[in-house]
PDB file of C-alpha atoms in Angstrom:
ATOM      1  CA  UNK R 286     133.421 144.709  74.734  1.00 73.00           C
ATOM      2  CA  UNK R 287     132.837 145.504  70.782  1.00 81.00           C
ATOM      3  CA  UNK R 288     130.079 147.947  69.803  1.00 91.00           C
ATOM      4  CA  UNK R 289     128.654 147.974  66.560  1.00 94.00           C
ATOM      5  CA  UNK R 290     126.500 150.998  65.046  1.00 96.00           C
ATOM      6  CA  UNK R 291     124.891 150.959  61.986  1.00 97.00           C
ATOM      7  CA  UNK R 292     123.622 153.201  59.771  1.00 98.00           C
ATOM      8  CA  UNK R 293     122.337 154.487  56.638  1.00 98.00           C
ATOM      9  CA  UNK R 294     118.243 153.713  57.047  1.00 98.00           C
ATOM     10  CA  UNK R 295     115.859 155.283  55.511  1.00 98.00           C
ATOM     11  CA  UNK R 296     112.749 156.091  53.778  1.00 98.00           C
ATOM     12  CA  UNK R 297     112.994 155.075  49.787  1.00 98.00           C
ATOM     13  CA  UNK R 298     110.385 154.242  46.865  1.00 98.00           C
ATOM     14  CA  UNK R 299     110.296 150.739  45.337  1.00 98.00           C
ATOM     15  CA  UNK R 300     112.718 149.859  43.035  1.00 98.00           C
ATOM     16  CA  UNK R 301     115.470 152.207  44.961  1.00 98.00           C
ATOM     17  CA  UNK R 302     118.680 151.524  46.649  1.00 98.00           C
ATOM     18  CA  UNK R 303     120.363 152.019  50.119  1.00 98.00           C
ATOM     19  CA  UNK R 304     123.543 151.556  51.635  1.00 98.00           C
ATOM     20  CA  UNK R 305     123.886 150.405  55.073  1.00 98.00           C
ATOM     21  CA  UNK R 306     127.041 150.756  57.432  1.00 98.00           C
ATOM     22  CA  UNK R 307     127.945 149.359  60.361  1.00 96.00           C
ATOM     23  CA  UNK R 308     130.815 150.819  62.206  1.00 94.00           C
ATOM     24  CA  UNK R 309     132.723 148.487  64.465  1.00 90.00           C
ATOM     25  CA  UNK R 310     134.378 149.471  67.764  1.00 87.00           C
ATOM     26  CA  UNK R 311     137.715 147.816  67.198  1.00 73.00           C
ATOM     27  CA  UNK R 312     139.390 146.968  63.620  1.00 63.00           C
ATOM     28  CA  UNK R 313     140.608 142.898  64.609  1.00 61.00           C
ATOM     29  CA  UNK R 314     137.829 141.519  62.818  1.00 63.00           C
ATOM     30  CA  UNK R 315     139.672 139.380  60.681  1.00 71.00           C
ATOM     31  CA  UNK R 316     138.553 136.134  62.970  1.00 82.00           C
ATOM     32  CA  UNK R 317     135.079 137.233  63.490  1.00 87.00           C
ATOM     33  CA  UNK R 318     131.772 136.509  61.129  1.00 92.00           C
ATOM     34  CA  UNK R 319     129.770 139.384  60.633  1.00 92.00           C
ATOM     35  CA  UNK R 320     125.680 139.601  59.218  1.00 96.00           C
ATOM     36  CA  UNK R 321     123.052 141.425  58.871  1.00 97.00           C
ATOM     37  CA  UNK R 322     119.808 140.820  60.394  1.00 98.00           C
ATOM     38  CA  UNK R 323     116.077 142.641  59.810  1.00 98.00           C
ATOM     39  CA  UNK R 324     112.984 142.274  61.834  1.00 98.00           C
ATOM     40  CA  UNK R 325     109.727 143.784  61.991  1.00 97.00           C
ATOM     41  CA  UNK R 326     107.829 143.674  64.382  1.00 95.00           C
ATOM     42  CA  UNK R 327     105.975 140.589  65.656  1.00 95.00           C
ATOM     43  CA  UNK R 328     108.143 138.603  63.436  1.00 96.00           C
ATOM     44  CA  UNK R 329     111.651 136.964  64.520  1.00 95.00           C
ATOM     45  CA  UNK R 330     114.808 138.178  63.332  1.00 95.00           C
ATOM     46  CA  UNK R 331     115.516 136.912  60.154  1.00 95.00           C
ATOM     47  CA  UNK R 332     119.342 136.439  58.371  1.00 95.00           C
ATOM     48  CA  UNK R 333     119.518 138.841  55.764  1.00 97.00           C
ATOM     49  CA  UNK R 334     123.532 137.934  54.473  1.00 97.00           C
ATOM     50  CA  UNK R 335     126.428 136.770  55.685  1.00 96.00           C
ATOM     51  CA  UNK R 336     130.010 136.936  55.466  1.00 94.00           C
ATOM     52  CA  UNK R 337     133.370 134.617  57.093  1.00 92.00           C
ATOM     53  CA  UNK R 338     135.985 135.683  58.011  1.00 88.00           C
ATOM     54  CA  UNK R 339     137.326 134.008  54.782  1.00 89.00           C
ATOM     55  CA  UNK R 340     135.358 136.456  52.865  1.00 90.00           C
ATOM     56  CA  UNK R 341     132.929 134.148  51.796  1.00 94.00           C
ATOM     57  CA  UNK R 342     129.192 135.186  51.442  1.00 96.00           C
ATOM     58  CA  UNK R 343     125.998 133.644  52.157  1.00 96.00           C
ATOM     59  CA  UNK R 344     122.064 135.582  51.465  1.00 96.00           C
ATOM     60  CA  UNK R 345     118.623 134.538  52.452  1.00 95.00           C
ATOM     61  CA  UNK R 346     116.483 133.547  49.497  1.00 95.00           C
ATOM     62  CA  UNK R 347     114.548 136.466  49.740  1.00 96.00           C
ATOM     63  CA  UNK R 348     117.221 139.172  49.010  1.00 97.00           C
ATOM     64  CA  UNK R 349     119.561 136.813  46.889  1.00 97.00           C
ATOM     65  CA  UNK R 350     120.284 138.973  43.632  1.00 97.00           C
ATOM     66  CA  UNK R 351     119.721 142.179  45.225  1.00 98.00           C
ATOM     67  CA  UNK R 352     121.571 142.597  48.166  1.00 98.00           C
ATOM     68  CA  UNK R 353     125.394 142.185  48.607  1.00 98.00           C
ATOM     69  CA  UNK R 354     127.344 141.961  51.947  1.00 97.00           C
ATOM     70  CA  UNK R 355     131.075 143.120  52.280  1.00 95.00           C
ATOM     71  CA  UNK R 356     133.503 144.482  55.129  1.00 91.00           C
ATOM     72  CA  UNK R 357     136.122 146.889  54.917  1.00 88.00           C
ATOM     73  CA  UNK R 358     139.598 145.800  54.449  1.00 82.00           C
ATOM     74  CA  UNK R 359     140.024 146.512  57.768  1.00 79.00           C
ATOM     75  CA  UNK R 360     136.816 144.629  58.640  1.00 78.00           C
ATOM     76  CA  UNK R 361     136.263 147.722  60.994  1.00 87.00           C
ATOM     77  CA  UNK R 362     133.149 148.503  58.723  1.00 92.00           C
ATOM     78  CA  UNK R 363     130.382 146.304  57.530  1.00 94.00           C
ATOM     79  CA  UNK R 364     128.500 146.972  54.043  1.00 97.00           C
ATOM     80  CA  UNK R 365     125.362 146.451  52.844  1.00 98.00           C
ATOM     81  CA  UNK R 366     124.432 147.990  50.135  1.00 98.00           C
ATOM     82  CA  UNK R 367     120.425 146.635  48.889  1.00 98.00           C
ATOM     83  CA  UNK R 368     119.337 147.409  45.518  1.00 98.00           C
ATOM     84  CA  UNK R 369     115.885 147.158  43.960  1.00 98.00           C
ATOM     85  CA  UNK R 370     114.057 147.330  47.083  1.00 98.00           C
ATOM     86  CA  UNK R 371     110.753 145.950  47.913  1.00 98.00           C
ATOM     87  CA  UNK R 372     107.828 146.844  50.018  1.00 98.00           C
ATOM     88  CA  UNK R 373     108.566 143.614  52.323  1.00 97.00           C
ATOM     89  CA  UNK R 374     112.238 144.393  53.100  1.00 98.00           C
ATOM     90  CA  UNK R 375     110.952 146.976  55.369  1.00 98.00           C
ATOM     91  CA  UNK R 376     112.158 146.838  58.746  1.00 98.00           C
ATOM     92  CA  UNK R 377     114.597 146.854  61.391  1.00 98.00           C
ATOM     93  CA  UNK R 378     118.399 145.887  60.370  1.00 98.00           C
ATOM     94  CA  UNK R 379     121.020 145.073  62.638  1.00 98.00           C
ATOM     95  CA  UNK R 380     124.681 144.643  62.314  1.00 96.00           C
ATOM     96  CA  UNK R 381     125.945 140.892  63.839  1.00 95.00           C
ATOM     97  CA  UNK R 382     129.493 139.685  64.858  1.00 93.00           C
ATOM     98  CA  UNK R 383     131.077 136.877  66.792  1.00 92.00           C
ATOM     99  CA  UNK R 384     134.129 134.977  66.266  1.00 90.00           C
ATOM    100  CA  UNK R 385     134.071 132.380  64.091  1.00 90.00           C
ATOM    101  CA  UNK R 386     132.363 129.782  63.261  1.00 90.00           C
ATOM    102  CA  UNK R 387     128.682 130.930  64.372  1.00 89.00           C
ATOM    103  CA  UNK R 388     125.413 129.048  63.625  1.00 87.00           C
ATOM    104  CA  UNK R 389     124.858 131.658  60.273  1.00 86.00           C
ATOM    105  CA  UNK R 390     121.101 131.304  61.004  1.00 86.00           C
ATOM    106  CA  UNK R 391     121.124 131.634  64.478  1.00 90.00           C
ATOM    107  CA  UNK R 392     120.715 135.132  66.023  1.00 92.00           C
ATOM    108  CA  UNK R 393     121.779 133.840  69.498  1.00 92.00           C
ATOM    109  CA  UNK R 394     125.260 132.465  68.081  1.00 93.00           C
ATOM    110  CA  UNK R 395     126.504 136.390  67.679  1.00 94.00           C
ATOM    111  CA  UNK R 396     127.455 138.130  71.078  1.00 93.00           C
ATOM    112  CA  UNK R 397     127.871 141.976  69.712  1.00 93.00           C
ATOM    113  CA  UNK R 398     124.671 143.752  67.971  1.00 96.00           C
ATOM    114  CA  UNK R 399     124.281 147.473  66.627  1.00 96.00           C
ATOM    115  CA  UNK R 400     121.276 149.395  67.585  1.00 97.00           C
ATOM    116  CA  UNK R 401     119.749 148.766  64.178  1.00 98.00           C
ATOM    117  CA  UNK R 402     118.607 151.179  61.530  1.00 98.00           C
ATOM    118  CA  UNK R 403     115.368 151.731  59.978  1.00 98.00           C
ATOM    119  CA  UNK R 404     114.567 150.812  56.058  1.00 98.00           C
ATOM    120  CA  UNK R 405     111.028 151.838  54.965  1.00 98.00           C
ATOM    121  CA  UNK R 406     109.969 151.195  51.341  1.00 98.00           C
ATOM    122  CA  UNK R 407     106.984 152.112  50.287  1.00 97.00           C
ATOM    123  CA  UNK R 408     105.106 150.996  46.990  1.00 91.00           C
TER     124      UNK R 408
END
């Protein structure tokens, strides 16, 4: 069993930044693909970003530009880090993992999910 917990939500102003973590249970990542997803509520999980256990990266339109994915070298930790936030990336975000390859858009390809952690942006 793998257990993810994120971290790093909060409350911010427009225009601000935020780091998310996500802290992995094990550190043999290196075959697993990793994401992050956000949802609010009465909405379906959406695919924030990506990232292979190549290292390769992959964003949803929405957040392309502003947000940037990235694991430790260890791949025990899972980045986010979202910069000139926006009233509409409020919500929910959850860590993702599963071993590779995964249906990227697909919330019911990854087995293992975090808790989630709450971004609020206000305007």
């Amino acid at each position: 069993q793998i257990y993810l917990a994120e971290s790093g939500g909060d409350s911010v102003q427009a225009g601000g930044s935020l780091r998310l973590s996500c802290a992995a249970s094990e550190s043999r990542y290196s075959r697993y693909c990793m994401a992050w997803f956000r949802q609010v509520p009465g909405k379906e999980r959406e695919r924030v970003a990506f990232i292979d256990s190549d290292g390769s990266t992959a964003y949803g339109d929405s957040v392309k530009g502003r947000f940037a994915i990235s694991a430790s070298d260890a791949r025990d930790t899972l980045y986010l880090q979202m910069n000139n936030l926006k009233a509409e990336d409020t919500a929910m975000y959850y860590c993702a993992a599963d071993i590779c390859p995964v249906a990227i858009l697909t919330p019911s390809s990854y087995g293992y999910w975090g808790q989630g952690t709450q971004v609020t942006v206000s305007s």
